PDB file of C-alpha atoms in Angstrom:
ATOM      1  CA  MET O   1      94.967 147.609 156.340  1.00 70.00           C
ATOM      2  CA  PHE O   2      96.692 147.516 153.025  1.00 83.00           C
ATOM      3  CA  PHE O   3      94.799 146.114 149.899  1.00 90.00           C
ATOM      4  CA  PRO O   4      96.341 145.575 146.421  1.00 94.00           C
ATOM      5  CA  PHE O   5      95.049 147.906 143.752  1.00 95.00           C
ATOM      6  CA  GLN O   6      94.732 146.305 140.180  1.00 95.00           C
ATOM      7  CA  ASN O   7      93.027 147.371 136.911  1.00 95.00           C
ATOM      8  CA  VAL O   8      90.496 144.583 136.305  1.00 96.00           C
ATOM      9  CA  PRO O   9      88.816 143.872 132.895  1.00 96.00           C
ATOM     10  CA  PHE O  10      85.092 144.220 133.207  1.00 95.00           C
ATOM     11  CA  ASN O  11      84.557 140.600 131.543  1.00 95.00           C
ATOM     12  CA  LYS O  12      86.320 139.088 134.547  1.00 96.00           C
ATOM     13  CA  LEU O  13      83.881 140.627 137.169  1.00 96.00           C
ATOM     14  CA  LYS O  14      81.194 138.389 138.710  1.00 95.00           C
ATOM     15  CA  PHE O  15      78.051 140.391 139.956  1.00 93.00           C
ATOM     16  CA  THR O  16      76.701 137.599 142.061  1.00 92.00           C
ATOM     17  CA  GLY O  17      74.344 140.025 144.072  1.00 90.00           C
ATOM     18  CA  LYS O  18      75.481 138.338 147.400  1.00 95.00           C
ATOM     19  CA  TRP O  19      76.974 141.540 148.732  1.00 96.00           C
ATOM     20  CA  SER O  20      74.733 144.052 146.831  1.00 95.00           C
ATOM     21  CA  MET O  21      73.375 146.710 149.411  1.00 95.00           C
ATOM     22  CA  HIS O  22      70.578 147.878 146.895  1.00 93.00           C
ATOM     23  CA  PRO O  23      69.019 144.705 145.152  1.00 93.00           C
ATOM     24  CA  TRP O  24      65.823 146.853 144.630  1.00 91.00           C
ATOM     25  CA  GLU O  25      67.893 149.258 142.312  1.00 88.00           C
ATOM     26  CA  THR O  26      69.564 146.635 140.232  1.00 82.00           C
ATOM     27  CA  GLY O  27      70.882 148.357 136.985  1.00 83.00           C
ATOM     28  CA  LYS O  28      69.804 151.899 138.241  1.00 85.00           C
ATOM     29  CA  TYR O  29      71.836 154.853 139.452  1.00 89.00           C
ATOM     30  CA  SER O  30      71.366 158.380 140.358  1.00 89.00           C
ATOM     31  CA  ASP O  31      72.251 161.432 137.928  1.00 92.00           C
ATOM     32  CA  GLU O  32      74.344 162.787 140.846  1.00 92.00           C
ATOM     33  CA  LEU O  33      76.456 159.787 140.989  1.00 91.00           C
ATOM     34  CA  LYS O  34      76.563 159.492 137.100  1.00 92.00           C
ATOM     35  CA  ASN O  35      77.572 163.141 136.749  1.00 94.00           C
ATOM     36  CA  SER O  36      80.340 162.997 139.414  1.00 92.00           C
ATOM     37  CA  ILE O  37      81.825 159.964 137.842  1.00 92.00           C
ATOM     38  CA  LEU O  38      81.774 161.535 134.253  1.00 91.00           C
ATOM     39  CA  LEU O  39      83.346 164.746 135.789  1.00 92.00           C
ATOM     40  CA  THR O  40      86.173 163.244 138.014  1.00 91.00           C
ATOM     41  CA  GLY O  41      85.966 159.543 137.381  1.00 89.00           C
ATOM     42  CA  VAL O  42      85.763 156.939 139.996  1.00 91.00           C
ATOM     43  CA  ILE O  43      87.806 158.449 142.971  1.00 90.00           C
ATOM     44  CA  HIS O  44      86.548 155.896 145.481  1.00 91.00           C
ATOM     45  CA  PRO O  45      87.496 152.432 144.088  1.00 94.00           C
ATOM     46  CA  PRO O  46      85.263 149.412 144.320  1.00 96.00           C
ATOM     47  CA  PHE O  47      86.340 146.242 146.366  1.00 97.00           C
ATOM     48  CA  LEU O  48      86.533 142.759 144.660  1.00 97.00           C
ATOM     49  CA  GLN O  49      87.326 139.438 146.031  1.00 97.00           C
ATOM     50  CA  GLN O  50      89.754 137.528 143.750  1.00 96.00           C
ATOM     51  CA  HIS O  51      88.684 133.921 143.414  1.00 95.00           C
ATOM     52  CA  SER O  52      91.084 133.130 140.433  1.00 94.00           C
ATOM     53  CA  ASP O  53      92.982 134.858 137.749  1.00 91.00           C
ATOM     54  CA  THR O  54      89.640 135.160 135.657  1.00 92.00           C
ATOM     55  CA  SER O  55      87.050 135.579 138.486  1.00 94.00           C
ATOM     56  CA  PHE O  56      86.676 138.719 140.645  1.00 97.00           C
ATOM     57  CA  GLU O  57      83.411 138.765 142.625  1.00 97.00           C
ATOM     58  CA  VAL O  58      82.018 142.210 143.287  1.00 97.00           C
ATOM     59  CA  ILE O  59      81.923 143.188 146.987  1.00 97.00           C
ATOM     60  CA  SER O  60      81.042 146.996 146.782  1.00 95.00           C
ATOM     61  CA  GLY O  61      80.713 149.660 144.174  1.00 93.00           C
ATOM     62  CA  HIS O  62      78.135 147.964 141.985  1.00 93.00           C
ATOM     63  CA  LYS O  63      76.866 151.282 140.649  1.00 93.00           C
ATOM     64  CA  ARG O  64      80.274 152.753 140.159  1.00 94.00           C
ATOM     65  CA  LEU O  65      81.204 149.868 138.139  1.00 94.00           C
ATOM     66  CA  LEU O  66      78.061 150.045 136.028  1.00 92.00           C
ATOM     67  CA  ILE O  67      78.452 153.586 135.253  1.00 93.00           C
ATOM     68  CA  THR O  68      82.090 153.418 134.267  1.00 93.00           C
ATOM     69  CA  LYS O  69      81.267 150.588 131.887  1.00 91.00           C
ATOM     70  CA  GLN O  70      78.151 152.062 130.422  1.00 89.00           C
ATOM     71  CA  ARG O  71      79.184 155.722 130.226  1.00 90.00           C
ATOM     72  CA  LEU O  72      82.944 155.839 130.028  1.00 89.00           C
ATOM     73  CA  GLU O  73      83.070 152.799 127.756  1.00 82.00           C
ATOM     74  CA  LEU O  74      86.319 151.493 129.393  1.00 87.00           C
ATOM     75  CA  ASP O  75      87.205 147.773 129.317  1.00 91.00           C
ATOM     76  CA  ARG O  76      88.738 147.694 132.720  1.00 93.00           C
ATOM     77  CA  ILE O  77      88.581 149.620 136.074  1.00 95.00           C
ATOM     78  CA  GLY O  78      91.020 149.987 139.093  1.00 95.00           C
ATOM     79  CA  CYS O  79      89.774 148.098 142.197  1.00 96.00           C
ATOM     80  CA  PHE O  80      90.976 147.161 145.542  1.00 97.00           C
ATOM     81  CA  LEU O  81      91.292 143.285 145.854  1.00 97.00           C
ATOM     82  CA  LEU O  82      90.614 140.993 148.632  1.00 97.00           C
ATOM     83  CA  PRO O  83      92.076 137.439 148.606  1.00 96.00           C
ATOM     84  CA  ALA O  84      90.010 134.443 148.181  1.00 95.00           C
ATOM     85  CA  ASP O  85      90.343 133.275 151.857  1.00 95.00           C
ATOM     86  CA  PHE O  86      89.516 136.854 153.238  1.00 96.00           C
ATOM     87  CA  PRO O  87      87.296 136.407 156.293  1.00 96.00           C
ATOM     88  CA  GLU O  88      83.555 137.136 155.700  1.00 96.00           C
ATOM     89  CA  LEU O  89      83.422 139.119 158.844  1.00 96.00           C
ATOM     90  CA  SER O  90      86.091 141.372 157.647  1.00 96.00           C
ATOM     91  CA  ILE O  91      84.253 141.650 154.323  1.00 97.00           C
ATOM     92  CA  LEU O  92      81.196 142.846 156.122  1.00 97.00           C
ATOM     93  CA  ASP O  93      83.253 145.477 157.951  1.00 96.00           C
ATOM     94  CA  ILE O  94      84.466 146.783 154.682  1.00 96.00           C
ATOM     95  CA  LEU O  95      81.046 146.696 153.025  1.00 96.00           C
ATOM     96  CA  LEU O  96      79.446 148.601 155.964  1.00 96.00           C
ATOM     97  CA  THR O  97      82.383 151.143 155.994  1.00 94.00           C
ATOM     98  CA  ASP O  98      82.273 151.635 152.248  1.00 93.00           C
ATOM     99  CA  GLN O  99      78.447 152.297 152.380  1.00 92.00           C
ATOM    100  CA  ILE O 100      78.634 154.672 155.303  1.00 91.00           C
ATOM    101  CA  TYR O 101      81.455 156.523 153.573  1.00 86.00           C
ATOM    102  CA  THR O 102      79.044 157.426 150.902  1.00 82.00           C
ATOM    103  CA  ALA O 103      76.173 158.576 153.009  1.00 86.00           C
ATOM    104  CA  PRO O 104      74.127 157.692 156.243  1.00 91.00           C
ATOM    105  CA  LEU O 105      72.279 154.340 155.864  1.00 94.00           C
ATOM    106  CA  SER O 106      68.599 154.400 155.184  1.00 94.00           C
ATOM    107  CA  LEU O 107      66.360 152.161 157.005  1.00 95.00           C
ATOM    108  CA  VAL O 108      66.348 149.497 154.398  1.00 96.00           C
ATOM    109  CA  GLU O 109      70.121 149.666 153.848  1.00 96.00           C
ATOM    110  CA  LYS O 110      70.431 148.782 157.467  1.00 97.00           C
ATOM    111  CA  ALA O 111      67.944 145.882 156.971  1.00 97.00           C
ATOM    112  CA  ARG O 112      69.800 144.699 153.831  1.00 97.00           C
ATOM    113  CA  PHE O 113      73.141 144.784 155.526  1.00 97.00           C
ATOM    114  CA  ILE O 114      71.631 142.623 158.427  1.00 97.00           C
ATOM    115  CA  GLN O 115      70.257 140.188 155.801  1.00 97.00           C
ATOM    116  CA  ILE O 116      73.572 139.927 154.005  1.00 97.00           C
ATOM    117  CA  ALA O 117      75.438 139.364 157.404  1.00 97.00           C
ATOM    118  CA  MET O 118      72.811 136.571 158.373  1.00 96.00           C
ATOM    119  CA  GLY O 119      74.202 134.442 155.608  1.00 95.00           C
ATOM    120  CA  CYS O 120      77.774 134.969 156.931  1.00 95.00           C
ATOM    121  CA  ILE O 121      77.741 135.120 160.669  1.00 95.00           C
ATOM    122  CA  THR O 122      75.495 134.296 163.677  1.00 94.00           C
ATOM    123  CA  ARG O 123      72.781 136.727 164.988  1.00 94.00           C
ATOM    124  CA  GLU O 124      74.829 137.115 168.123  1.00 94.00           C
ATOM    125  CA  GLU O 125      77.854 138.172 166.144  1.00 95.00           C
ATOM    126  CA  ILE O 126      75.892 140.719 164.262  1.00 96.00           C
ATOM    127  CA  ILE O 127      74.524 142.312 167.393  1.00 95.00           C
ATOM    128  CA  GLU O 128      78.025 142.345 169.079  1.00 95.00           C
ATOM    129  CA  GLU O 129      79.878 143.570 165.894  1.00 95.00           C
ATOM    130  CA  PHE O 130      77.485 145.872 164.286  1.00 96.00           C
ATOM    131  CA  SER O 131      74.709 147.016 166.447  1.00 95.00           C
ATOM    132  CA  ALA O 132      76.380 150.381 167.479  1.00 94.00           C
ATOM    133  CA  ARG O 133      77.319 151.236 163.839  1.00 94.00           C
ATOM    134  CA  LEU O 134      73.838 150.499 162.737  1.00 95.00           C
ATOM    135  CA  GLY O 135      72.246 152.439 165.530  1.00 93.00           C
ATOM    136  CA  LEU O 136      70.356 149.488 166.923  1.00 93.00           C
ATOM    137  CA  LYS O 137      69.742 148.142 170.330  1.00 90.00           C
ATOM    138  CA  LYS O 138      71.801 145.022 171.279  1.00 90.00           C
ATOM    139  CA  GLN O 139      68.537 142.921 171.147  1.00 89.00           C
ATOM    140  CA  LYS O 140      67.617 140.094 168.918  1.00 88.00           C
ATOM    141  CA  SER O 141      64.303 141.661 168.499  1.00 91.00           C
ATOM    142  CA  ALA O 142      65.839 144.670 166.892  1.00 92.00           C
ATOM    143  CA  ILE O 143      67.434 142.396 164.235  1.00 95.00           C
ATOM    144  CA  ASP O 144      63.992 140.808 163.660  1.00 94.00           C
ATOM    145  CA  LYS O 145      62.191 144.085 163.231  1.00 93.00           C
ATOM    146  CA  MET O 146      64.839 145.350 160.703  1.00 94.00           C
ATOM    147  CA  LEU O 147      64.582 142.137 158.615  1.00 95.00           C
ATOM    148  CA  ALA O 148      60.823 142.637 158.615  1.00 95.00           C
ATOM    149  CA  VAL O 149      61.160 145.747 156.699  1.00 95.00           C
ATOM    150  CA  LEU O 150      62.437 143.840 153.548  1.00 95.00           C
ATOM    151  CA  ASN O 151      59.153 141.965 153.436  1.00 94.00           C
ATOM    152  CA  LEU O 152      57.325 145.076 152.404  1.00 95.00           C
ATOM    153  CA  GLN O 153      56.587 145.529 148.642  1.00 94.00           C
ATOM    154  CA  ASP O 154      59.474 146.795 146.431  1.00 92.00           C
ATOM    155  CA  ASP O 155      57.693 150.042 145.629  1.00 92.00           C
ATOM    156  CA  ILE O 156      57.396 150.853 149.408  1.00 95.00           C
ATOM    157  CA  ILE O 157      61.104 149.800 149.945  1.00 95.00           C
ATOM    158  CA  LYS O 158      62.242 152.375 147.252  1.00 93.00           C
ATOM    159  CA  GLU O 159      60.130 155.100 149.051  1.00 93.00           C
ATOM    160  CA  ILE O 160      61.773 154.266 152.358  1.00 94.00           C
ATOM    161  CA  HIS O 161      65.250 154.331 150.796  1.00 93.00           C
ATOM    162  CA  SER O 162      64.661 157.686 149.133  1.00 90.00           C
ATOM    163  CA  GLY O 163      63.787 159.222 152.500  1.00 89.00           C
ATOM    164  CA  CYS O 164      60.242 159.837 151.606  1.00 91.00           C
ATOM    165  CA  LEU O 165      58.798 157.637 154.407  1.00 91.00           C
ATOM    166  CA  GLN O 166      59.858 158.256 158.055  1.00 85.00           C
ATOM    167  CA  ASP O 167      60.921 155.429 159.979  1.00 87.00           C
ATOM    168  CA  LYS O 168      57.818 155.588 162.384  1.00 89.00           C
ATOM    169  CA  MET O 169      55.609 155.674 159.437  1.00 93.00           C
ATOM    170  CA  VAL O 170      57.283 152.366 158.093  1.00 94.00           C
ATOM    171  CA  MET O 171      56.295 150.788 161.446  1.00 92.00           C
ATOM    172  CA  GLU O 172      52.838 151.849 161.125  1.00 94.00           C
ATOM    173  CA  LEU O 173      52.608 150.487 157.587  1.00 95.00           C
ATOM    174  CA  GLN O 174      53.914 147.168 158.859  1.00 94.00           C
ATOM    175  CA  ARG O 175      50.912 146.917 161.343  1.00 93.00           C
ATOM    176  CA  LEU O 176      48.441 147.019 158.467  1.00 95.00           C
ATOM    177  CA  LYS O 177      46.961 143.569 157.871  1.00 92.00           C
ATOM    178  CA  HIS O 178      46.400 143.853 154.123  1.00 94.00           C
ATOM    179  CA  PRO O 179      49.502 144.415 151.859  1.00 94.00           C
ATOM    180  CA  GLU O 180      47.335 146.318 149.285  1.00 96.00           C
ATOM    181  CA  ASP O 181      46.565 148.884 151.950  1.00 97.00           C
ATOM    182  CA  ARG O 182      50.258 149.620 152.353  1.00 96.00           C
ATOM    183  CA  LEU O 183      50.725 150.353 148.782  1.00 96.00           C
ATOM    184  CA  THR O 184      47.545 152.332 148.755  1.00 97.00           C
ATOM    185  CA  VAL O 185      48.798 154.665 151.646  1.00 97.00           C
ATOM    186  CA  VAL O 186      52.309 155.024 150.147  1.00 96.00           C
ATOM    187  CA  SER O 187      50.739 155.780 146.647  1.00 96.00           C
ATOM    188  CA  LEU O 188      48.456 158.340 148.157  1.00 96.00           C
ATOM    189  CA  PHE O 189      51.390 160.096 149.997  1.00 95.00           C
ATOM    190  CA  LYS O 190      53.412 160.231 146.797  1.00 94.00           C
ATOM    191  CA  GLU O 191      50.488 161.536 144.777  1.00 95.00           C
ATOM    192  CA  LEU O 192      49.752 164.407 147.284  1.00 95.00           C
ATOM    193  CA  CYS O 193      53.463 165.179 147.897  1.00 92.00           C
ATOM    194  CA  LEU O 194      53.066 164.911 151.628  1.00 92.00           C
ATOM    195  CA  GLY O 195      55.935 165.589 153.995  1.00 87.00           C
ATOM    196  CA  THR O 196      56.495 163.233 156.967  1.00 81.00           C
ATOM    197  CA  GLY O 197      54.456 165.408 159.330  1.00 82.00           C
ATOM    198  CA  LYS O 198      51.346 165.432 157.280  1.00 91.00           C
ATOM    199  CA  GLN O 199      51.683 161.819 156.432  1.00 93.00           C
ATOM    200  CA  LYS O 200      51.224 160.861 159.918  1.00 92.00           C
ATOM    201  CA  LYS O 201      48.150 163.138 160.331  1.00 91.00           C
ATOM    202  CA  LEU O 202      46.404 161.859 157.147  1.00 95.00           C
ATOM    203  CA  PHE O 203      47.448 158.336 157.945  1.00 96.00           C
ATOM    204  CA  SER O 204      45.688 158.325 161.352  1.00 94.00           C
ATOM    205  CA  LEU O 205      42.563 159.791 159.833  1.00 94.00           C
ATOM    206  CA  ILE O 206      42.383 157.035 157.202  1.00 96.00           C
ATOM    207  CA  ARG O 207      43.335 154.221 159.372  1.00 96.00           C
ATOM    208  CA  ASP O 208      40.711 155.169 162.021  1.00 94.00           C
ATOM    209  CA  LEU O 209      38.042 155.693 159.601  1.00 95.00           C
ATOM    210  CA  ALA O 210      38.652 152.382 157.802  1.00 95.00           C
ATOM    211  CA  TYR O 211      38.603 150.673 161.086  1.00 94.00           C
ATOM    212  CA  ARG O 212      35.316 152.396 162.213  1.00 92.00           C
ATOM    213  CA  ASN O 213      33.603 151.448 158.962  1.00 93.00           C
ATOM    214  CA  HIS O 214      34.964 147.811 159.061  1.00 94.00           C
ATOM    215  CA  THR O 215      36.570 148.327 155.646  1.00 95.00           C
ATOM    216  CA  THR O 216      40.094 148.162 154.176  1.00 96.00           C
ATOM    217  CA  ILE O 217      42.015 151.333 153.509  1.00 97.00           C
ATOM    218  CA  SER O 218      42.034 150.496 149.723  1.00 97.00           C
ATOM    219  CA  GLU O 219      38.199 150.249 149.730  1.00 96.00           C
ATOM    220  CA  LEU O 220      37.953 153.508 151.622  1.00 96.00           C
ATOM    221  CA  ILE O 221      40.222 155.418 149.204  1.00 97.00           C
ATOM    222  CA  SER O 222      38.135 154.175 146.328  1.00 96.00           C
ATOM    223  CA  ASN O 223      35.048 155.918 147.696  1.00 93.00           C
ATOM    224  CA  ASN O 224      33.453 158.258 145.164  1.00 95.00           C
ATOM    225  CA  LYS O 225      33.697 161.339 147.226  1.00 94.00           C
ATOM    226  CA  ILE O 226      37.416 160.720 147.961  1.00 96.00           C
ATOM    227  CA  GLN O 227      38.128 160.069 144.334  1.00 96.00           C
ATOM    228  CA  GLN O 228      36.340 163.284 143.340  1.00 96.00           C
ATOM    229  CA  ILE O 229      38.874 165.114 145.542  1.00 96.00           C
ATOM    230  CA  LEU O 230      41.763 163.134 144.373  1.00 96.00           C
ATOM    231  CA  THR O 231      41.000 163.573 140.667  1.00 95.00           C
ATOM    232  CA  HIS O 232      39.958 167.141 140.860  1.00 95.00           C
ATOM    233  CA  GLN O 233      41.439 168.932 137.775  1.00 93.00           C
ATOM    234  CA  GLU O 234      41.732 172.467 139.280  1.00 94.00           C
ATOM    235  CA  MET O 235      43.262 171.600 142.605  1.00 95.00           C
ATOM    236  CA  ASN O 236      47.006 171.051 143.146  1.00 96.00           C
ATOM    237  CA  PRO O 237      48.247 168.381 145.388  1.00 95.00           C
ATOM    238  CA  PRO O 238      48.496 170.607 148.621  1.00 94.00           C
ATOM    239  CA  GLN O 239      44.904 171.519 148.038  1.00 96.00           C
ATOM    240  CA  LYS O 240      43.755 168.054 147.430  1.00 96.00           C
ATOM    241  CA  ALA O 241      45.496 167.106 150.848  1.00 96.00           C
ATOM    242  CA  GLN O 242      43.758 169.777 152.656  1.00 94.00           C
ATOM    243  CA  HIS O 243      40.314 169.019 151.239  1.00 95.00           C
ATOM    244  CA  LEU O 244      40.923 165.236 151.750  1.00 96.00           C
ATOM    245  CA  GLY O 245      41.911 165.862 155.464  1.00 93.00           C
ATOM    246  CA  LYS O 246      38.875 167.908 155.997  1.00 89.00           C
ATOM    247  CA  PHE O 247      36.551 165.434 154.513  1.00 92.00           C
ATOM    248  CA  LEU O 248      37.994 162.450 156.564  1.00 93.00           C
ATOM    249  CA  GLN O 249      37.916 164.480 159.635  1.00 88.00           C
ATOM    250  CA  GLN O 250      34.266 165.313 159.041  1.00 86.00           C
ATOM    251  CA  GLN O 251      33.472 161.506 158.499  1.00 89.00           C
ATOM    252  CA  LEU O 252      35.296 160.559 161.439  1.00 85.00           C
ATOM    253  CA  THR O 253      34.285 163.383 163.905  1.00 82.00           C
ATOM    254  CA  PRO O 254      31.429 165.451 162.620  1.00 76.00           C
ATOM    255  CA  ALA O 255      31.389 167.507 165.830  1.00 72.00           C
ATOM    256  CA  PHE O 256      35.113 168.394 165.539  1.00 69.00           C
ATOM    257  CA  LEU O 257      34.686 170.044 162.154  1.00 67.00           C
ATOM    258  CA  GLU O 258      31.727 171.958 163.365  1.00 73.00           C
ATOM    259  CA  ALA O 259      33.693 173.258 166.371  1.00 77.00           C
ATOM    260  CA  GLU O 260      36.709 174.152 164.144  1.00 78.00           C
ATOM    261  CA  ASN O 261      34.523 176.228 161.863  1.00 79.00           C
ATOM    262  CA  SER O 262      32.829 177.903 164.837  1.00 82.00           C
ATOM    263  CA  PHE O 263      36.250 178.627 166.302  1.00 85.00           C
ATOM    264  CA  SER O 264      37.470 180.051 162.918  1.00 85.00           C
ATOM    265  CA  GLU O 265      34.592 182.385 162.734  1.00 85.00           C
ATOM    266  CA  PHE O 266      35.053 183.529 166.267  1.00 86.00           C
ATOM    267  CA  SER O 267      38.751 184.114 165.644  1.00 87.00           C
ATOM    268  CA  LYS O 268      37.902 186.330 162.598  1.00 86.00           C
ATOM    269  CA  LYS O 269      35.434 188.437 164.433  1.00 85.00           C
ATOM    270  CA  LEU O 270      38.143 189.348 166.949  1.00 86.00           C
ATOM    271  CA  GLN O 271      40.155 190.972 164.185  1.00 86.00           C
ATOM    272  CA  LEU O 272      43.464 190.162 165.897  1.00 87.00           C
ATOM    273  CA  PRO O 273      46.586 192.052 164.841  1.00 87.00           C
ATOM    274  CA  GLU O 274      48.977 190.017 162.457  1.00 85.00           C
ATOM    275  CA  ASN O 275      51.387 189.286 165.410  1.00 87.00           C
ATOM    276  CA  LEU O 276      48.603 187.674 167.583  1.00 87.00           C
ATOM    277  CA  THR O 277      47.428 184.044 167.087  1.00 89.00           C
ATOM    278  CA  LEU O 278      44.527 182.374 168.884  1.00 88.00           C
ATOM    279  CA  SER O 279      44.508 178.535 169.033  1.00 88.00           C
ATOM    280  CA  HIS O 280      42.454 175.811 170.666  1.00 84.00           C
ATOM    281  CA  SER O 281      43.453 172.790 172.551  1.00 81.00           C
ATOM    282  CA  GLN O 282      44.018 169.674 170.639  1.00 71.00           C
ATOM    283  CA  ALA O 283      40.748 168.257 169.252  1.00 66.00           C
ATOM    284  CA  PHE O 284      39.032 170.751 171.669  1.00 73.00           C
ATOM    285  CA  GLU O 285      39.683 168.366 174.604  1.00 71.00           C
ATOM    286  CA  THR O 286      39.523 171.348 176.913  1.00 82.00           C
ATOM    287  CA  ASP O 287      37.926 174.889 176.737  1.00 81.00           C
ATOM    288  CA  GLY O 288      41.246 176.512 177.282  1.00 87.00           C
ATOM    289  CA  VAL O 289      42.595 178.628 174.429  1.00 89.00           C
ATOM    290  CA  THR O 290      46.151 180.103 173.769  1.00 90.00           C
ATOM    291  CA  LEU O 291      46.851 183.591 172.653  1.00 88.00           C
ATOM    292  CA  SER O 292      50.298 183.734 171.200  1.00 90.00           C
ATOM    293  CA  ILE O 293      52.371 186.917 170.474  1.00 89.00           C
ATOM    294  CA  LYS O 294      54.966 186.857 167.740  1.00 89.00           C
ATOM    295  CA  CYS O 295      57.876 189.427 168.306  1.00 89.00           C
ATOM    296  CA  LYS O 296      60.365 190.479 165.762  1.00 87.00           C
ATOM    297  CA  ASN O 297      63.202 189.878 167.968  1.00 91.00           C
ATOM    298  CA  LEU O 298      64.325 189.585 171.708  1.00 90.00           C
ATOM    299  CA  GLN O 299      64.416 193.417 172.108  1.00 90.00           C
ATOM    300  CA  GLU O 300      60.760 193.828 171.041  1.00 88.00           C
ATOM    301  CA  CYS O 301      59.834 191.150 173.450  1.00 90.00           C
ATOM    302  CA  GLN O 302      61.556 192.818 176.314  1.00 89.00           C
ATOM    303  CA  VAL O 303      59.785 196.159 175.512  1.00 86.00           C
ATOM    304  CA  MET O 304      56.384 194.466 175.354  1.00 86.00           C
ATOM    305  CA  LEU O 305      56.692 192.239 178.516  1.00 89.00           C
ATOM    306  CA  PRO O 306      56.132 194.903 181.053  1.00 88.00           C
ATOM    307  CA  ALA O 307      52.965 196.006 179.441  1.00 85.00           C
ATOM    308  CA  ILE O 308      51.648 192.396 179.132  1.00 86.00           C
ATOM    309  CA  LYS O 309      52.529 191.655 182.723  1.00 86.00           C
ATOM    310  CA  ALA O 310      50.751 194.796 183.958  1.00 84.00           C
ATOM    311  CA  VAL O 311      47.483 193.665 182.009  1.00 84.00           C
ATOM    312  CA  LEU O 312      47.687 190.067 183.349  1.00 83.00           C
ATOM    313  CA  LYS O 313      48.186 191.368 186.867  1.00 79.00           C
ATOM    314  CA  ASN O 314      45.151 193.714 186.753  1.00 77.00           C
ATOM    315  CA  SER O 315      42.881 191.040 185.180  1.00 68.00           C
TER     316      SER O 315
END
């Protein structure tokens, strides 16, 4: 489809926010985008909807427009124009295409797009027209779950959008009854610089211990012993995370930590070569242990296998 291109004065632009995909980032943009535009200019023009000769509503490219106005100090910018009677369903299609063209959608971007679409078309139309492109199941419940993400606090939404919180962790946070607990957990993850894998493990410990003690997560984290770990002057974030995990595990299952220490001491006494690793079952649920052998490559593995098989056959 062909869209007319025109240089539009900035004083004729209307930033209504109706089509903004990132309302939690109003007036903000990344250094990467800024530097790109300063170097090459805007190579992907924004879309505007022309309502009159003096009124052009911004559909997409809010950040591109902001950077161009602030950093390049231009009084106008080249944009694609949509007529005033352009169908809203088609506008939604352009908006989504424009965003996907930039980068894969984050969870909150998907939720925000659905929120925008809800003001234009029916829920059934959203499911039919956009479910596949959003990676959602064609179910009304999928729409409701996505919209619920936008009920989280702004600080959490920003962390989700930045990729610091995995989708599954977001769902876990939504299950927490107290809003302050969600902020506490996200703030803790950020403070300890935790990756997605470690987030899940620490969250499980915190949630289960708070539940067992009949307290909120915020109250649990304010515990003096936990605060001593978090405010320790000589430990870096990974060390704090490790100490906190051990403390929580000890409080939750004292026998587990005792078994872990005993197993560690036993492993040390074996004086295993560097390429051998001894590991226990998860949470010591069984008595079985696993002895792993790390090989440099497939050739070394092939050389070692006959001897290993012979030992196992005679044992």
